[in-house]
Structure formats: structure tokens, C-alpha cells
Amino acid sequence: IQSIPSLDPMDSNFTRVKYVRYADDFVIEVIGSKEMAESIKEDVATFLKEKLNLELNQEKTLITNLGNEKANFLGYEFTKAHCNTKMGKDKQGNRKRSVNGQIQLLVPHKVISQKIREFTQYGESSVFKPRLKLPVLDIINEYNAEIRGLYNYYCLATNVSQRLYKFKYYHYFSMVHTIARKENISVKKVIKKYGIDVPVKDGTGTRRIVGVKYHTKKGEKIMTYFNDRIVKKDFPEANVYDSFGYDISFNSQLITRLNANKCELCGSTENIEVHHVRKLKDIKDKYKKRGRHIPNWVLTMSKMNRKTLIVCKNCHWDIHGGK
């Protein structure tokens, strides 16, 4: 009995038309016959041609039956839900089917697949090379910005948990592999070195997530990988503040080294300066090609993988003197 509709879905006396537009993308939802949908499509094409001198792209302008197909709009898929077993209650407390006929927004499978491919190789999480030269704090921050932005956009989708938790798994371990490659250590050692126990949100206990502690004017803070629950929301968050998540600059590591006020070659704390090279690779190649002895300052910069070196005045003179 539950499979029998309570209303006539083919009632010709019940018709509805809704129009939604964002920039030059629009969708028209029609409760009615296919002939009505085709007529509306022709009217839209005529209006665009005569009033706006625009051509309607016939290949991209489709008529979709949401009962058994999915339509695409602004990166979402949407379709009509159908489930005879999911029951709810109306305002009077009567049990009724609560899903049938409802429009559902969905995260497309191909969107997540494309995102996952950016951070995987041969089906496993891999190093994201463009971030290898960033400090660990900035690596974590950029990964957080990606998954937070993806979740903020697709939070209205019914299947957002299913799709994004899969992405989160590969994304998180890509971050861990990137940090491991940067510091030339194993993944296990990264988790041991940077693992921070954080409380499970909306639950009990803790879980260990890779993160770092950093200092601000307001004191010490902790940044870990994205730890929010991924659940469907009924309404998008208003005034989402898109920030880097911490109030220190991207050259924070250089500032920390400068504040140490110590020569990274001899350990002196007097007359501290900064030596800078244009390309680290050019300096190393310069000595290798000539077969010359590689100075200590070049080896130090190579080990740190930095184009800057904090040195005292005497060491700086020696560097420019070819020593």
C-alpha cells in the first residue's frame, strides 16, 4: 500500500513553473507535461533571440525528467527523491512518506573523483609537490582552505557526507605524505611528531590529527587538519569569512629565524644580517660544474632548502669573499 501515491502525479489540472537564474545559467522547473516543457523552451529561445539577440544553446539546454534522471546546475546535481519506506509525521502527527517527490541536491561523483585525482597516484594518497617548499603551518592551512571551501559549497547536498568523507581521507593523507617528503621522514614519524589529540566534535573522546602549534600576539594557538563534522545543512552559512585561519604572515619561518638573532653558520649573536640568493639550484650547480669545494654556507642552505641564510656580518663578508 505504501507504494501507491496519495495524489495523482499526472493530474493535468495541477501545474507549477519555477525559474531560477544565476548569472547566465538558469533552470526552469516544471510540474506538468513534457509538451508544456517543450513549449516553454521554445518561448525562452524566442525571447532571447528577439529581445536580447542571443542564441539558446540547444545542445546544453535539455529537458530532463527528474523522476529517473539527474539535472546539473551550478556544480550540483539535482533529482527527485523516491523512498516508500522512509516515514515522517505531518503537523497533525499523522505518519506519511516524507521523501517522495522532494527535490534533492547532490554532489556529482565526477567532481569528487577529479578532486581526488589531484592528490593521489595509482589509487593512493601522494605528495602534492607544489607545496613542498612551504612551511608546515602553511601546508596545513592550504589543505584546510581546500576542504573547507568544498564543504561550504556543497553543504546543502543530501550526499555531502558520503562524498566528502571519501575525499577527506585521500586529502588528509596527501597532506601527511607532503610533510613527510618535505622533512625526509616517514609518514609514521610525521604523525608521531605533529600528531595532536583533539576532542571529537559532537561526541566523546579524542582523536589524533596532524597539526602544529604557533604563536600569535594573543598567545599560543593550534592549527590541525580540518576536524569539523561533514553533515548536510538545511541552509548555507551566511557571511562565511574566508581567511587564512591564522594571523601571521606567510614568511613566518623567516621572522622566527630573524627573531632568534643568531648566525646560522657560526652561532654569533652580533650584527645579524640576511644573505639571499636568487635560485638555490644555480648556486649548487655553480660549484659542481667547476669541481670546486662546496662551502659550508651552500651546504647549510641546501639542507634547509631555503634561499635565505641568517648570518653575522663577518660570515656575510666571507660568503661574498668566496670563502
mmCIF file of C-alpha atoms in Angstrom:
data_model
loop_
_atom_site.group_PDB
_atom_site.id
_atom_site.type_symbol
_atom_site.label_atom_id
_atom_site.label_comp_id
_atom_site.label_asym_id
_atom_site.label_seq_id
_atom_site.Cartn_x
_atom_site.Cartn_y
_atom_site.Cartn_z
ATOM 1 C CA ILE A 1 0.000 0.000 0.000
ATOM 2 C CA GLN A 2 2.887 2.356 0.770
ATOM 3 C CA SER A 3 3.934 2.256 -2.878
ATOM 4 C CA ILE A 4 0.617 3.744 -4.021
ATOM 5 C CA PRO A 5 0.767 7.573 -4.385
ATOM 6 C CA SER A 6 -1.708 9.517 -2.270
ATOM 7 C CA LEU A 7 -2.168 12.036 -5.094
ATOM 8 C CA ASP A 8 -2.379 11.717 -8.857
ATOM 9 C CA PRO A 9 1.097 12.613 -10.184
ATOM 10 C CA MET A 10 -0.327 13.000 -13.689
ATOM 11 C CA ASP A 11 -3.121 15.412 -12.744
ATOM 12 C CA SER A 12 -3.320 17.796 -15.708
ATOM 13 C CA ASN A 13 -5.068 20.427 -13.578
ATOM 14 C CA PHE A 14 -2.055 20.791 -11.255
ATOM 15 C CA THR A 15 0.818 22.660 -12.893
ATOM 16 C CA ARG A 16 3.667 24.711 -11.482
ATOM 17 C CA VAL A 17 6.573 26.583 -13.090
ATOM 18 C CA LYS A 18 9.598 27.953 -11.213
ATOM 19 C CA TYR A 19 12.518 29.904 -12.650
ATOM 20 C CA VAL A 20 15.958 30.207 -11.029
ATOM 21 C CA ARG A 21 18.886 32.116 -12.543
ATOM 22 C CA TYR A 22 22.489 32.769 -11.555
ATOM 23 C CA ALA A 23 24.433 34.995 -13.981
ATOM 24 C CA ASP A 24 23.933 33.390 -17.419
ATOM 25 C CA ASP A 25 22.899 29.970 -16.063
ATOM 26 C CA PHE A 26 19.250 29.279 -15.413
ATOM 27 C CA VAL A 27 16.906 26.393 -14.747
ATOM 28 C CA ILE A 28 13.135 26.216 -15.161
ATOM 29 C CA GLU A 29 11.316 23.637 -13.064
ATOM 30 C CA VAL A 30 8.022 22.445 -14.474
ATOM 31 C CA ILE A 31 5.339 20.329 -12.850
ATOM 32 C CA GLY A 32 3.367 19.406 -15.911
ATOM 33 C CA SER A 33 3.546 17.598 -19.211
ATOM 34 C CA LYS A 34 6.558 17.246 -21.479
ATOM 35 C CA GLU A 35 4.679 19.238 -24.105
ATOM 36 C CA MET A 36 4.477 22.156 -21.672
ATOM 37 C CA ALA A 37 8.228 21.956 -21.018
ATOM 38 C CA GLU A 38 8.981 21.949 -24.752
ATOM 39 C CA SER A 39 6.675 24.920 -25.277
ATOM 40 C CA ILE A 40 8.437 26.879 -22.513
ATOM 41 C CA LYS A 41 11.807 26.058 -24.061
ATOM 42 C CA GLU A 42 10.648 27.422 -27.420
ATOM 43 C CA ASP A 43 9.295 30.579 -25.773
ATOM 44 C CA VAL A 44 12.614 31.151 -23.983
ATOM 45 C CA ALA A 45 14.556 30.696 -27.231
ATOM 46 C CA THR A 46 12.270 33.175 -28.996
ATOM 47 C CA PHE A 47 12.599 35.743 -26.204
ATOM 48 C CA LEU A 48 16.393 35.506 -26.156
ATOM 49 C CA LYS A 49 16.564 35.846 -29.936
ATOM 50 C CA GLU A 50 14.124 38.717 -30.383
ATOM 51 C CA LYS A 51 14.676 40.732 -27.205
ATOM 52 C CA LEU A 52 18.328 40.115 -26.345
ATOM 53 C CA ASN A 53 19.772 38.989 -29.676
ATOM 54 C CA LEU A 54 21.136 35.818 -28.065
ATOM 55 C CA GLU A 55 21.091 32.230 -29.260
ATOM 56 C CA LEU A 56 19.963 29.442 -26.942
ATOM 57 C CA ASN A 57 22.468 26.579 -26.973
ATOM 58 C CA GLN A 58 20.249 23.677 -27.967
ATOM 59 C CA GLU A 59 22.849 21.037 -27.056
ATOM 60 C CA LYS A 60 23.192 22.277 -23.481
ATOM 61 C CA THR A 61 19.562 23.235 -22.946
ATOM 62 C CA LEU A 62 17.975 19.933 -22.007
ATOM 63 C CA ILE A 63 14.584 18.747 -20.856
ATOM 64 C CA THR A 64 15.151 16.304 -18.003
ATOM 65 C CA ASN A 65 12.659 14.051 -16.270
ATOM 66 C CA LEU A 66 13.735 14.214 -12.627
ATOM 67 C CA GLY A 67 11.809 11.050 -11.882
ATOM 68 C CA ASN A 68 14.549 8.919 -13.433
ATOM 69 C CA GLU A 69 17.312 11.364 -14.467
ATOM 70 C CA LYS A 70 19.544 13.997 -12.917
ATOM 71 C CA ALA A 71 19.988 17.595 -13.987
ATOM 72 C CA ASN A 72 23.076 19.763 -13.444
ATOM 73 C CA PHE A 73 23.097 23.332 -12.208
ATOM 74 C CA LEU A 74 25.988 25.344 -10.734
ATOM 75 C CA GLY A 75 28.069 22.266 -9.979
ATOM 76 C CA TYR A 76 25.227 20.433 -8.225
ATOM 77 C CA GLU A 77 23.163 17.539 -9.474
ATOM 78 C CA PHE A 78 19.516 17.579 -8.539
ATOM 79 C CA THR A 79 16.829 14.971 -8.847
ATOM 80 C CA LYS A 80 13.505 13.916 -7.357
ATOM 81 C CA ALA A 81 13.764 11.643 -4.335
ATOM 82 C CA HIS A 82 11.752 8.457 -4.030
ATOM 83 C CA CYS A 83 11.590 6.171 -0.998
ATOM 84 C CA ASN A 84 8.405 4.412 0.113
ATOM 85 C CA THR A 85 9.879 3.206 3.411
ATOM 86 C CA LYS A 86 11.103 6.479 4.905
ATOM 87 C CA MET A 87 8.275 7.801 7.052
ATOM 88 C CA GLY A 88 7.725 11.040 8.918
ATOM 89 C CA LYS A 89 4.892 12.899 10.614
ATOM 90 C CA ASP A 90 2.903 15.898 9.495
ATOM 91 C CA LYS A 91 1.792 18.776 11.738
ATOM 92 C CA GLN A 92 -1.168 16.751 12.968
ATOM 93 C CA GLY A 93 1.076 13.847 13.941
ATOM 94 C CA ASN A 94 -0.060 11.560 11.129
ATOM 95 C CA ARG A 95 2.542 9.274 9.589
ATOM 96 C CA LYS A 96 3.363 9.941 5.960
ATOM 97 C CA ARG A 97 6.059 9.311 3.397
ATOM 98 C CA SER A 98 8.480 12.172 3.946
ATOM 99 C CA VAL A 99 10.828 11.837 0.972
ATOM 100 C CA ASN A 100 8.804 11.077 -2.132
ATOM 101 C CA GLY A 101 8.648 13.957 -4.568
ATOM 102 C CA GLN A 102 11.196 16.094 -2.718
ATOM 103 C CA ILE A 103 13.916 17.745 -4.806
ATOM 104 C CA GLN A 104 17.369 16.642 -3.669
ATOM 105 C CA LEU A 105 20.663 18.391 -4.299
ATOM 106 C CA LEU A 106 23.598 16.028 -4.817
ATOM 107 C CA VAL A 107 27.384 16.258 -5.061
ATOM 108 C CA PRO A 108 28.292 14.856 -8.506
ATOM 109 C CA HIS A 109 30.525 11.791 -8.423
ATOM 110 C CA LYS A 110 32.796 13.158 -11.148
ATOM 111 C CA VAL A 111 33.501 16.341 -9.144
ATOM 112 C CA ILE A 112 34.895 14.383 -6.204
ATOM 113 C CA SER A 113 36.733 11.957 -8.499
ATOM 114 C CA GLN A 114 38.518 14.854 -10.200
ATOM 115 C CA LYS A 115 39.406 16.386 -6.845
ATOM 116 C CA ILE A 116 40.760 13.081 -5.538
ATOM 117 C CA ARG A 117 42.945 12.622 -8.631
ATOM 118 C CA GLU A 118 44.812 15.827 -7.761
ATOM 119 C CA PHE A 119 46.078 14.254 -4.529
ATOM 120 C CA THR A 120 46.521 10.602 -5.481
ATOM 121 C CA GLN A 121 48.707 8.418 -7.642
ATOM 122 C CA TYR A 122 47.940 4.806 -8.548
ATOM 123 C CA GLY A 123 44.929 4.900 -6.244
ATOM 124 C CA GLU A 124 46.869 6.006 -3.150
ATOM 125 C CA SER A 125 47.382 9.394 -1.499
ATOM 126 C CA SER A 126 50.506 11.064 -2.831
ATOM 127 C CA VAL A 127 52.758 14.070 -2.332
ATOM 128 C CA PHE A 128 51.423 17.398 -3.610
ATOM 129 C CA LYS A 129 54.694 18.782 -4.971
ATOM 130 C CA PRO A 130 53.708 22.473 -5.355
ATOM 131 C CA ARG A 131 53.553 22.729 -1.539
ATOM 132 C CA LEU A 132 56.850 21.097 -0.664
ATOM 133 C CA LYS A 133 58.646 24.415 -0.160
ATOM 134 C CA LEU A 134 56.011 25.846 2.171
ATOM 135 C CA PRO A 135 56.424 25.770 5.958
ATOM 136 C CA VAL A 136 54.419 23.008 7.643
ATOM 137 C CA LEU A 137 51.970 25.539 9.071
ATOM 138 C CA ASP A 138 51.195 26.887 5.612
ATOM 139 C CA ILE A 139 50.871 23.381 4.156
ATOM 140 C CA ILE A 140 48.195 22.506 6.716
ATOM 141 C CA ASN A 141 46.484 25.844 6.180
ATOM 142 C CA GLU A 142 46.232 25.402 2.405
ATOM 143 C CA TYR A 143 44.830 21.893 2.743
ATOM 144 C CA ASN A 144 42.291 23.227 5.247
ATOM 145 C CA ALA A 145 41.240 26.013 2.897
ATOM 146 C CA GLU A 146 40.545 23.461 0.148
ATOM 147 C CA ILE A 147 38.354 21.079 2.100
ATOM 148 C CA ARG A 148 36.605 23.872 3.990
ATOM 149 C CA GLY A 149 35.756 25.636 0.736
ATOM 150 C CA LEU A 150 34.499 22.409 -0.831
ATOM 151 C CA TYR A 151 32.297 21.679 2.183
ATOM 152 C CA ASN A 152 30.929 25.222 2.383
ATOM 153 C CA TYR A 153 29.846 24.980 -1.253
ATOM 154 C CA TYR A 154 28.298 21.509 -1.143
ATOM 155 C CA CYS A 155 26.891 21.568 2.408
ATOM 156 C CA LEU A 156 23.317 21.633 1.034
ATOM 157 C CA ALA A 157 23.735 18.307 -0.777
ATOM 158 C CA THR A 158 21.999 15.231 0.592
ATOM 159 C CA ASN A 159 25.049 13.051 -0.057
ATOM 160 C CA VAL A 160 27.670 15.553 1.133
ATOM 161 C CA SER A 161 28.828 13.265 3.968
ATOM 162 C CA GLN A 162 29.293 10.257 1.710
ATOM 163 C CA ARG A 163 31.158 12.160 -0.988
ATOM 164 C CA LEU A 164 33.352 14.447 1.121
ATOM 165 C CA TYR A 165 34.438 11.894 3.717
ATOM 166 C CA LYS A 166 35.908 9.872 0.863
ATOM 167 C CA PHE A 167 37.716 12.962 -0.432
ATOM 168 C CA LYS A 168 38.836 13.858 3.091
ATOM 169 C CA TYR A 169 40.590 10.506 3.528
ATOM 170 C CA TYR A 170 42.808 10.925 0.458
ATOM 171 C CA HIS A 171 43.231 14.659 1.058
ATOM 172 C CA TYR A 172 44.422 14.234 4.652
ATOM 173 C CA PHE A 173 46.994 11.568 3.854
ATOM 174 C CA SER A 174 48.212 13.581 0.873
ATOM 175 C CA MET A 175 48.994 16.340 3.367
ATOM 176 C CA VAL A 176 50.799 13.867 5.639
ATOM 177 C CA HIS A 177 52.830 12.482 2.707
ATOM 178 C CA THR A 178 53.723 16.023 1.623
ATOM 179 C CA ILE A 179 55.037 16.894 5.092
ATOM 180 C CA ALA A 180 56.917 13.575 5.210
ATOM 181 C CA ARG A 181 58.616 14.293 1.875
ATOM 182 C CA LYS A 182 59.430 17.845 2.928
ATOM 183 C CA GLU A 183 61.147 16.709 6.132
ATOM 184 C CA ASN A 184 62.513 13.486 4.627
ATOM 185 C CA ILE A 185 60.897 11.283 7.265
ATOM 186 C CA SER A 186 58.298 8.522 7.230
ATOM 187 C CA VAL A 187 54.545 9.028 7.493
ATOM 188 C CA LYS A 188 54.614 7.286 10.867
ATOM 189 C CA LYS A 189 57.178 9.782 12.162
ATOM 190 C CA VAL A 190 55.116 12.718 10.851
ATOM 191 C CA ILE A 191 52.106 11.540 12.846
ATOM 192 C CA LYS A 192 54.301 10.991 15.897
ATOM 193 C CA LYS A 193 55.952 14.416 15.572
ATOM 194 C CA TYR A 194 52.939 16.529 14.621
ATOM 195 C CA GLY A 195 50.035 14.461 15.946
ATOM 196 C CA ILE A 196 47.787 16.417 18.312
ATOM 197 C CA ASP A 197 44.972 14.882 20.342
ATOM 198 C CA VAL A 198 41.820 16.906 19.753
ATOM 199 C CA PRO A 199 38.318 16.313 21.144
ATOM 200 C CA VAL A 200 35.858 14.621 18.831
ATOM 201 C CA LYS A 201 33.257 17.225 17.927
ATOM 202 C CA ASP A 202 29.687 16.321 18.907
ATOM 203 C CA GLY A 203 30.979 13.176 20.561
ATOM 204 C CA THR A 204 33.159 11.801 23.325
ATOM 205 C CA GLY A 205 36.856 11.066 23.472
ATOM 206 C CA THR A 206 39.711 12.386 21.374
ATOM 207 C CA ARG A 207 41.399 11.637 18.084
ATOM 208 C CA ARG A 208 44.923 12.328 16.870
ATOM 209 C CA ILE A 209 45.258 14.685 13.914
ATOM 210 C CA VAL A 210 48.344 16.209 12.350
ATOM 211 C CA GLY A 211 48.710 19.840 13.355
ATOM 212 C CA VAL A 212 51.151 22.452 14.630
ATOM 213 C CA LYS A 213 51.337 24.975 17.419
ATOM 214 C CA TYR A 214 52.143 28.572 16.555
ATOM 215 C CA HIS A 215 52.453 31.856 18.379
ATOM 216 C CA THR A 216 50.403 34.994 17.852
ATOM 217 C CA LYS A 217 50.042 38.263 19.706
ATOM 218 C CA LYS A 218 47.230 36.650 21.686
ATOM 219 C CA GLY A 219 49.365 33.683 22.704
ATOM 220 C CA GLU A 220 49.875 30.124 21.529
ATOM 221 C CA LYS A 221 47.340 28.562 19.185
ATOM 222 C CA ILE A 222 46.931 25.204 17.489
ATOM 223 C CA MET A 223 46.111 24.507 13.862
ATOM 224 C CA THR A 224 45.148 20.967 12.903
ATOM 225 C CA TYR A 225 43.747 19.494 9.745
ATOM 226 C CA PHE A 226 40.027 20.146 9.177
ATOM 227 C CA ASN A 227 38.159 18.465 12.050
ATOM 228 C CA ASP A 228 34.559 19.641 11.595
ATOM 229 C CA ARG A 229 31.759 17.141 11.082
ATOM 230 C CA ILE A 230 30.654 16.898 7.472
ATOM 231 C CA VAL A 231 26.869 16.878 7.586
ATOM 232 C CA LYS A 232 24.104 18.209 5.387
ATOM 233 C CA LYS A 233 22.848 21.676 6.248
ATOM 234 C CA ASP A 234 19.380 22.999 5.563
ATOM 235 C CA PHE A 235 20.654 26.498 4.893
ATOM 236 C CA PRO A 236 24.058 27.791 3.788
ATOM 237 C CA GLU A 237 26.108 29.751 6.277
ATOM 238 C CA ALA A 238 25.667 33.472 5.843
ATOM 239 C CA ASN A 239 28.737 35.714 5.760
ATOM 240 C CA VAL A 240 31.274 32.905 5.541
ATOM 241 C CA TYR A 241 34.574 34.505 6.494
ATOM 242 C CA ASP A 242 37.210 33.323 4.065
ATOM 243 C CA SER A 243 40.512 33.786 5.828
ATOM 244 C CA PHE A 244 43.812 32.014 6.168
ATOM 245 C CA GLY A 245 42.830 30.881 9.634
ATOM 246 C CA TYR A 246 45.717 32.450 11.487
ATOM 247 C CA ASP A 247 47.043 35.945 11.900
ATOM 248 C CA ILE A 248 50.674 35.561 10.929
ATOM 249 C CA SER A 249 52.278 36.128 7.565
ATOM 250 C CA PHE A 250 53.445 33.507 5.091
ATOM 251 C CA ASN A 251 57.110 34.320 5.802
ATOM 252 C CA SER A 252 56.587 33.412 9.460
ATOM 253 C CA GLN A 253 59.502 30.970 9.419
ATOM 254 C CA LEU A 254 61.895 33.689 8.281
ATOM 255 C CA ILE A 255 60.617 36.014 11.015
ATOM 256 C CA THR A 256 61.163 33.296 13.613
ATOM 257 C CA ARG A 257 64.730 32.786 12.399
ATOM 258 C CA LEU A 258 65.383 36.527 12.480
ATOM 259 C CA ASN A 259 63.962 36.855 15.975
ATOM 260 C CA ALA A 260 66.361 34.150 17.136
ATOM 261 C CA ASN A 261 69.139 36.726 16.451
ATOM 262 C CA LYS A 262 71.710 34.003 15.845
ATOM 263 C CA CYS A 263 74.088 33.331 12.956
ATOM 264 C CA GLU A 264 73.164 30.011 11.348
ATOM 265 C CA LEU A 265 76.813 29.382 10.442
ATOM 266 C CA CYS A 266 78.919 30.298 13.467
ATOM 267 C CA GLY A 267 76.322 30.902 16.178
ATOM 268 C CA SER A 268 77.269 34.542 16.782
ATOM 269 C CA THR A 269 74.565 36.898 18.065
ATOM 270 C CA GLU A 270 76.162 40.165 16.910
ATOM 271 C CA ASN A 271 75.485 42.200 13.750
ATOM 272 C CA ILE A 272 72.925 39.796 12.301
ATOM 273 C CA GLU A 273 72.138 40.132 8.580
ATOM 274 C CA VAL A 274 70.377 38.107 5.876
ATOM 275 C CA HIS A 275 72.102 36.560 2.869
ATOM 276 C CA HIS A 276 69.771 35.913 -0.067
ATOM 277 C CA VAL A 277 70.270 34.075 -3.365
ATOM 278 C CA ARG A 278 68.064 34.195 -6.443
ATOM 279 C CA LYS A 279 67.959 30.441 -7.090
ATOM 280 C CA LEU A 280 69.297 27.770 -4.769
ATOM 281 C CA LYS A 281 69.810 25.367 -7.670
ATOM 282 C CA ASP A 282 72.061 27.833 -9.515
ATOM 283 C CA ILE A 283 74.377 28.139 -6.515
ATOM 284 C CA LYS A 284 74.768 24.371 -6.149
ATOM 285 C CA ASP A 285 75.338 23.892 -9.885
ATOM 286 C CA LYS A 286 77.946 26.652 -9.883
ATOM 287 C CA TYR A 287 80.258 24.704 -7.576
ATOM 288 C CA LYS A 288 79.515 21.265 -9.028
ATOM 289 C CA LYS A 289 80.311 22.272 -12.617
ATOM 290 C CA ARG A 290 83.619 23.875 -11.677
ATOM 291 C CA GLY A 291 84.592 20.964 -9.458
ATOM 292 C CA ARG A 292 85.237 23.342 -6.593
ATOM 293 C CA HIS A 293 84.870 22.628 -2.913
ATOM 294 C CA ILE A 294 81.310 23.393 -1.824
ATOM 295 C CA PRO A 295 81.388 25.961 1.012
ATOM 296 C CA ASN A 296 79.644 25.329 4.302
ATOM 297 C CA TRP A 297 77.108 28.107 3.699
ATOM 298 C CA VAL A 298 75.937 26.441 0.453
ATOM 299 C CA LEU A 299 75.572 23.084 2.207
ATOM 300 C CA THR A 300 73.628 24.752 5.024
ATOM 301 C CA MET A 301 71.202 26.443 2.621
ATOM 302 C CA SER A 302 70.759 23.178 0.694
ATOM 303 C CA LYS A 303 69.999 21.253 3.852
ATOM 304 C CA MET A 304 67.447 23.859 4.938
ATOM 305 C CA ASN A 305 66.103 24.162 1.370
ATOM 306 C CA ARG A 306 65.953 27.930 1.808
ATOM 307 C CA LYS A 307 67.162 30.817 -0.358
ATOM 308 C CA THR A 308 67.889 32.890 2.741
ATOM 309 C CA LEU A 309 70.510 32.457 5.425
ATOM 310 C CA ILE A 310 70.684 34.338 8.730
ATOM 311 C CA VAL A 311 74.345 35.231 9.251
ATOM 312 C CA CYS A 312 76.549 37.588 11.213
ATOM 313 C CA LYS A 313 78.443 40.379 9.470
ATOM 314 C CA ASN A 314 81.775 38.516 9.430
ATOM 315 C CA CYS A 315 80.246 35.378 7.883
ATOM 316 C CA HIS A 316 78.439 37.546 5.351
ATOM 317 C CA TRP A 317 81.757 39.083 4.276
ATOM 318 C CA ASP A 318 83.276 35.612 3.957
ATOM 319 C CA ILE A 319 80.395 34.474 1.736
ATOM 320 C CA HIS A 320 80.820 37.394 -0.648
ATOM 321 C CA GLY A 321 84.576 36.890 -0.499
ATOM 322 C CA GLY A 322 84.167 33.396 -1.930
ATOM 323 C CA LYS A 323 85.039 31.529 1.251
#
